[in-house]
XYZ file of C-alpha atoms in Angstrom:
380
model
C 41.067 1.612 -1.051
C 38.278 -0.391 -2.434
C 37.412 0.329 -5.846
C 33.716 -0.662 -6.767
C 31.369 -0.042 -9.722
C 27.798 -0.062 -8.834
C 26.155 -0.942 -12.705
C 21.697 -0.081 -12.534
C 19.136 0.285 -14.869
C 17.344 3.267 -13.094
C 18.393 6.400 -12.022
C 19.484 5.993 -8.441
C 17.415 9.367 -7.351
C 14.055 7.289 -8.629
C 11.045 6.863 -6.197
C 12.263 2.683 -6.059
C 13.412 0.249 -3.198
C 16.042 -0.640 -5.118
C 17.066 2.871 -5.423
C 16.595 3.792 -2.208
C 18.841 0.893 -1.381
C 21.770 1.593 -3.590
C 21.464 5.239 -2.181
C 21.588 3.739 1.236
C 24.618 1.539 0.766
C 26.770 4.363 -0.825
C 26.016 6.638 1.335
C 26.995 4.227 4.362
C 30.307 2.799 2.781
C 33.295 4.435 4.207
C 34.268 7.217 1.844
C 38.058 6.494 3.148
C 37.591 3.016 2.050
C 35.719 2.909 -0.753
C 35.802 4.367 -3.803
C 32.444 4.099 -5.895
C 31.663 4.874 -9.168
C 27.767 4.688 -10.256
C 26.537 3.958 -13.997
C 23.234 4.642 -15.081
C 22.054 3.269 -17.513
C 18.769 4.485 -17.911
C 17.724 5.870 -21.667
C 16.236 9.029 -20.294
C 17.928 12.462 -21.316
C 19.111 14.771 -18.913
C 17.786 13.331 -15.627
C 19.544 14.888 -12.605
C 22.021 12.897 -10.134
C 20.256 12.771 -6.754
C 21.043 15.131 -4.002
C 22.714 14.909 -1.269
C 25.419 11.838 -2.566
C 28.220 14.013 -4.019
C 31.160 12.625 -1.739
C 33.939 13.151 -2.317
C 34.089 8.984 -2.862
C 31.500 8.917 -5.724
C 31.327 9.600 -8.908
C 28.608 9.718 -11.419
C 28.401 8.726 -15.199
C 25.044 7.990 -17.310
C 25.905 5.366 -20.298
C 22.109 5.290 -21.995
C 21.467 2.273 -22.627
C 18.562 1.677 -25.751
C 18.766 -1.603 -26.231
C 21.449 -3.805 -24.163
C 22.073 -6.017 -27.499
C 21.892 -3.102 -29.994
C 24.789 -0.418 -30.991
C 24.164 1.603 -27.408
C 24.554 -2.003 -25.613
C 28.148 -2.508 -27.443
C 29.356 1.059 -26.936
C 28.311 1.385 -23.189
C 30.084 -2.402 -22.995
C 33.297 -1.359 -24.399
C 32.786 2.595 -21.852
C 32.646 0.467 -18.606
C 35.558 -2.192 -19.688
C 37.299 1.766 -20.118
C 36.486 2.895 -17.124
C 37.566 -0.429 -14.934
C 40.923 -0.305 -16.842
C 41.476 3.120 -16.004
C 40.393 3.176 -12.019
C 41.519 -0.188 -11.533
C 37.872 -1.378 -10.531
C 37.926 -4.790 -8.247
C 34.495 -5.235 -8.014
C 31.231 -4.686 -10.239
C 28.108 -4.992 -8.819
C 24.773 -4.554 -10.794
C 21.242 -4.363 -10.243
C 18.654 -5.508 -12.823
C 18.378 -7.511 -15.923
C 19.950 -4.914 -18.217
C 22.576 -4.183 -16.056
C 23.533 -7.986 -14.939
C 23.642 -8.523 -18.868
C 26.313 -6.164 -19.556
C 28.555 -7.038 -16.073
C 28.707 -10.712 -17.216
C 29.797 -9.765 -20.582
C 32.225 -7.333 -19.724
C 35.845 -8.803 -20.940
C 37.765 -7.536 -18.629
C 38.695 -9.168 -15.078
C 36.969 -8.198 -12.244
C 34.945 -9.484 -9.409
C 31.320 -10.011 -10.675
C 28.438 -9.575 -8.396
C 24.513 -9.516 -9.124
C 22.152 -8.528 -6.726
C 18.531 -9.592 -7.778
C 16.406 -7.225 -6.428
C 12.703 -9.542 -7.059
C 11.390 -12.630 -8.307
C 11.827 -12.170 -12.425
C 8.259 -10.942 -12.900
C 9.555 -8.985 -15.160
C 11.501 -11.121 -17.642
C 9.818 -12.927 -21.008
C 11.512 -15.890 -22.272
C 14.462 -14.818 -23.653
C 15.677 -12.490 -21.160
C 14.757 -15.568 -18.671
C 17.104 -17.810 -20.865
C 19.330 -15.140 -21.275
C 19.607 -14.318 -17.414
C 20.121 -18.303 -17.178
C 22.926 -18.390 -19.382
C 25.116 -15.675 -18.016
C 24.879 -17.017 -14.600
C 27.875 -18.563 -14.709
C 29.632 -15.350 -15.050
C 29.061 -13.967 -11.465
C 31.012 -14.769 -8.649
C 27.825 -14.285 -6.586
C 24.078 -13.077 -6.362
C 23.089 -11.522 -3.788
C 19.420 -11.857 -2.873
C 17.467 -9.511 -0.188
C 15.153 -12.240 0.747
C 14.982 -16.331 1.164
C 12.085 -16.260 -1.886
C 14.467 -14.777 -3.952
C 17.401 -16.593 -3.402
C 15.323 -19.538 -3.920
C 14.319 -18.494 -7.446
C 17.754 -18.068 -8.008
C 18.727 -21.636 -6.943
C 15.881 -22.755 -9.531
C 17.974 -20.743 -11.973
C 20.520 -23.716 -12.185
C 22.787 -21.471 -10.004
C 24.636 -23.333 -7.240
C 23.981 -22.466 -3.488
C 27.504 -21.936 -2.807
C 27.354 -18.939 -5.453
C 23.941 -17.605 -3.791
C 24.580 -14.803 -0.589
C 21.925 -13.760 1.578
C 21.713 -10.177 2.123
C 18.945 -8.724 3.751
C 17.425 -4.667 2.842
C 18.186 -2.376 6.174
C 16.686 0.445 7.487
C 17.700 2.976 9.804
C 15.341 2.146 12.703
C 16.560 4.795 15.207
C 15.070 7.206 12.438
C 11.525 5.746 13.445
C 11.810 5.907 16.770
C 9.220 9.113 16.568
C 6.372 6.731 15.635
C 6.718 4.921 18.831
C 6.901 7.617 20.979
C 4.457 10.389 19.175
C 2.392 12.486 21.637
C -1.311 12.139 21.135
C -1.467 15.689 19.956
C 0.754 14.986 17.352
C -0.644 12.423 15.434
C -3.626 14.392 15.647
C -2.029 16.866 13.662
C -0.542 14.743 10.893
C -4.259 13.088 10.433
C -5.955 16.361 10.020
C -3.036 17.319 7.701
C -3.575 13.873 5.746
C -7.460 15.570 5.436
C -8.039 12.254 7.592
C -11.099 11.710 10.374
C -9.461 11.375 14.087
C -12.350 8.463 15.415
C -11.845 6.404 11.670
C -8.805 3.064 11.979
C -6.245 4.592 9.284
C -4.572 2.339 6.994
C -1.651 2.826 4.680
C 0.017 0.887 1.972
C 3.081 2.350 0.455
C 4.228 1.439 -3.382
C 4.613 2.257 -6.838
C 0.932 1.800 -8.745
C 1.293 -0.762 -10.724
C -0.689 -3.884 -11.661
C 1.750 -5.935 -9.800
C 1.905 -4.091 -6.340
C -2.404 -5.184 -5.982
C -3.634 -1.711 -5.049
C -6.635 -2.701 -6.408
C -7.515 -5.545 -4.417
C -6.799 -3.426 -1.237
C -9.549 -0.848 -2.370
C -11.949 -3.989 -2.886
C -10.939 -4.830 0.864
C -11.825 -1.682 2.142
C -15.305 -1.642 0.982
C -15.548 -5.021 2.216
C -14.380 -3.701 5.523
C -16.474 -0.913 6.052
C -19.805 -2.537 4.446
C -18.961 -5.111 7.977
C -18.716 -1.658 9.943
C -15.141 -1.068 10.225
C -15.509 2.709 9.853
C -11.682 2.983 7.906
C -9.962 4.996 5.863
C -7.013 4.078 3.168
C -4.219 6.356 1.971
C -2.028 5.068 -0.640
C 1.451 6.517 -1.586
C 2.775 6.380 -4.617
C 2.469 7.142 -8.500
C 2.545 5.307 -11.638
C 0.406 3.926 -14.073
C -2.623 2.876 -12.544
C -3.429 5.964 -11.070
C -6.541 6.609 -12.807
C -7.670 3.103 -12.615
C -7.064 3.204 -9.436
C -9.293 6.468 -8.463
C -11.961 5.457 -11.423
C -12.500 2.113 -8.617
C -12.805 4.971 -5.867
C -15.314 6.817 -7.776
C -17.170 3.669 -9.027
C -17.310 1.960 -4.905
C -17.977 5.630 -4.005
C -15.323 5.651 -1.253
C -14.198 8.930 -2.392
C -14.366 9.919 1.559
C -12.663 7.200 2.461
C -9.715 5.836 0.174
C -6.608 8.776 -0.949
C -4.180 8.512 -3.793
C -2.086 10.690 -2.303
C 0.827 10.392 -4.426
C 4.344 10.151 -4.393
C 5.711 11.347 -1.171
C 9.528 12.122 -0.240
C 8.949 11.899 3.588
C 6.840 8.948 4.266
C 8.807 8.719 7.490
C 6.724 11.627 9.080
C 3.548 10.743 8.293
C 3.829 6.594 9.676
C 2.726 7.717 12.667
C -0.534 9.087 11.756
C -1.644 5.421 10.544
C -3.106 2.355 12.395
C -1.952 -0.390 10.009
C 0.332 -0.847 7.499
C -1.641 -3.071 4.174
C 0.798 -4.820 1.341
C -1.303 -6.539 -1.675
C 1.575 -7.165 -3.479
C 1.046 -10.140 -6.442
C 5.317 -10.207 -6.491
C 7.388 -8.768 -3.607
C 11.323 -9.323 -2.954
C 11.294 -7.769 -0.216
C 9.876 -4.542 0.586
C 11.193 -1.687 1.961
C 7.877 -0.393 2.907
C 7.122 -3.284 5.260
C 10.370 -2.725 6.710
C 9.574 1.151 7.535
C 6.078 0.401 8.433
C 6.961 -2.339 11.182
C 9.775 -0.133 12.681
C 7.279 2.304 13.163
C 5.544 -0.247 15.222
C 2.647 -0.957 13.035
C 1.048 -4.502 12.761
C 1.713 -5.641 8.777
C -0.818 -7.329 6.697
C 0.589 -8.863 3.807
C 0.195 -11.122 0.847
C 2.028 -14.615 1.349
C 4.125 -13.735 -2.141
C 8.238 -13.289 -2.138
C 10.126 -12.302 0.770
C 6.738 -10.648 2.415
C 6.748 -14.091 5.174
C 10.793 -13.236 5.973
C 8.739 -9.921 7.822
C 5.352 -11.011 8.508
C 5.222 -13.818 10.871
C 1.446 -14.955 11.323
C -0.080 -13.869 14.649
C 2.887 -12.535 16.183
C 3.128 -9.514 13.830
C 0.604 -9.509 11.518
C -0.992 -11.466 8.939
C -0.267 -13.284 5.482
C -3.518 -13.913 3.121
C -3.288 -14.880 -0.603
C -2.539 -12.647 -3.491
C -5.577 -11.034 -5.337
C -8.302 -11.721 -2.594
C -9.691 -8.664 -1.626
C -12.217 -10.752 0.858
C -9.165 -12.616 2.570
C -7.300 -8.996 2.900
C -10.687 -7.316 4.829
C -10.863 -10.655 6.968
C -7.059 -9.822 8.192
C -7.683 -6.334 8.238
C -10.372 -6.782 10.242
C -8.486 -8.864 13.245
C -5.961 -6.550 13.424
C -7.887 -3.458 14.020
C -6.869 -1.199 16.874
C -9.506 -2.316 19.577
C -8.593 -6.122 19.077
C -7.067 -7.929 21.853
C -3.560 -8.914 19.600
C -2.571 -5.146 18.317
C -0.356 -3.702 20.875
C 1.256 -7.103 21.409
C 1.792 -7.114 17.149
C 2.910 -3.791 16.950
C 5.602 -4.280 19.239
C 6.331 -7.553 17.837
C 7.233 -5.594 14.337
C 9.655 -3.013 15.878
C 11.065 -5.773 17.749
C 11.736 -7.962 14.411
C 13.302 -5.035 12.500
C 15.671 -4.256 15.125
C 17.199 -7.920 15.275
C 17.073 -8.858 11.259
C 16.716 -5.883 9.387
C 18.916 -2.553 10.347
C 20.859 -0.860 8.077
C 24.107 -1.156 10.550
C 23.633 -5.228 9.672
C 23.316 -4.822 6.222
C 26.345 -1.889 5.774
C 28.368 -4.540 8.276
C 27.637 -7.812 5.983
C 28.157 -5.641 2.789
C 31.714 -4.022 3.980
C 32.818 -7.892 5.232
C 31.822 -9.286 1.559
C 33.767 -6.306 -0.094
C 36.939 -6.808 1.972
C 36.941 -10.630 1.792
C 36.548 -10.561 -2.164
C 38.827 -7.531 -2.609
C 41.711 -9.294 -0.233
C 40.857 -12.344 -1.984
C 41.745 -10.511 -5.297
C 45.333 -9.027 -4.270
C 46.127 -12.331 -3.181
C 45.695 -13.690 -6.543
């Protein structure tokens, strides 16, 4: 039996990729093999473990953390040091800043892994010299895309210490999109409260200033000032919001762009849309794109993070700078449903997520790493 500690910031039932990823990998982990215990360390009270992860292999504990170098910090340092000692824990894994802080202090021995979810847009200048400085301490970071693992490298950390581990998705899952009948779709768009003759884009995301909704919105005025005749439905929740629909109101595209929310089941509703739109300013690497191409849907994408590792330039979409609405309506644009290149992209991004990025590939290189640093470990 494996014994691992999975150490986050967030509460693994959040709306995240990085979430949805942890979820992903515990839930496709062996429970015969593994044994996996989960700290959150998130500061808000009460919050409910997720559903549908209660194996009997997991188990669940929620150290708030206020400030990682304040009282709660020490206390929650000294709970998980408990808690290794107890189980026996081999390995630690942790995701974020707060989370990598406290695994490289911890003073007890045990296999130390970070997995860096992005590119630091995030950190000021201490946690950035901070985040520097325990480096050492890990055994290995694990990056989900090239762009990250390359900001880690510029970190000072050695390339022998870097591992290349790629998000996964269940493609199978989307198989639906590919095969939809006609009446189908037509259901899901008048369920969206979308027109049947308008090209329907989607773009998929927390709202935030740093995912670029905004610049999308810009594109799609752009787009349908040229004649385009599309529509825009965005997914997700957060703090822009009602920035976000104030630009709606104030381009009067209230008929025509949808801030539709957070929504539990974007799976079913892929099919209903014509491309798939990421304005990211940061990106690791997106889980979105990922569900979007193995629904078969050309990508547009800004050239930021790991966005290039799944949008390859004329074969399956497009890659246009960050914050330019005009150079996001000019991609847009060639990749519209009646242009000569969309069947051959859309089959091109199925094709891509199949080969690089399945979740049987990323459960297989994950259970290999485990059992190579856990047998390395009894050895010792």
């Amino acid at each position: 039996m494996i014994k691992i500690v999975i150490l986050t910031d967030s509460f693994v039932g959040a709306k995240g990729g990085s979430e949805k990823h942890i979820k992903d990998l515990v839930s496709g982990l062996d429970a015969q093999k593994y044994s996996i215990d989960i700290v959150q360390l998130s500061n808000t009270a009460d919050i409910p473990f997720p559903s549908g992860t209660h194996e009997s292999n997991l188990s669940y504990h929620h150290f708030p953390v206020k400030k990682v170098y304040g009282l709660s910090g020490l206390k929650t340092l000294f709970a998980i040091s408990k808690l290794i000692r107890t189980k026996e824990i081999q390995i630690v894994l942790s995701f974020h800043e707060m989370s990598d802080i406290l695994n490289a202090l911890l003073p007890v021995k045990v296999i130390k892994l970070s997995s860096r979810r992005d590119m630091g847009f995030k950190r000021n200048n201490t946690l950035e010299k901070m985040i520097r400085f325990i480096n050492r301490n890990f055994l290995l970071v694990l990056c989900p895309s090239k762009a990250v693992q390359q900001k880690v490298l510029s970190e000072g950390i050695p390339e022998e210490k870097t591992f290349l581990l790629y998000n996964g998705i269940d493609s199978e899952s989307f198989t639906q999109a590919l095969e939809q009948p006609k009446e189908d779709k037509a259901r899901l768009i008048s369920e969206l409260g979308l027109q049947q003759d308008k090209v329907k884009l989607i773009t998929i995301g927390n709202l935030n200033p740093w995912k670029g909704q905004r610049f999308l919105v810009d594109a799609v005025a752009i787009m349908n000032r040229r004649g385009a005749n599309c529509q825009l439905v965005l997914f997700g929740e957060g703090d822009t919001f009602d920035a976000l629909e104030q630009q709606v109101k104030a381009l009067e595209l209230q008929d025509d762009v949808f801030l539709k929310g957070y929504c539990g089941n974007v799976k079913k509703y892929l099919p209903a849309f014509d491309i798939m739109a990421l304005p990211s300013v940061t990106e690791g690497l997106s889980n979105a794109l990922l569900e979007s191409a193995a629904s078969g849907l050309p990508l547009i994408a800004t050239d930021v993070g790991g966005n290039p590792e799944v949008v390859h330039n004329g074969i399956n979409g497009e890659l246009v700078p960050a914050e330019d609405a005009e150079a996001l309506a000019g991609a847009l644009m060639n990749y519209l449903p009646s242009s000569p290149g969309y069947s051959q992209a859309a089959r091109a991004s199925r094709a891509l997520v199949e080969k690089q990025f399945s979740l049987t590939t990323m459960l297989q290189t994950y259970t290999s790493l485990f059992e190579r640093l856990a047998g390395q470990q009894n050895r010792d």
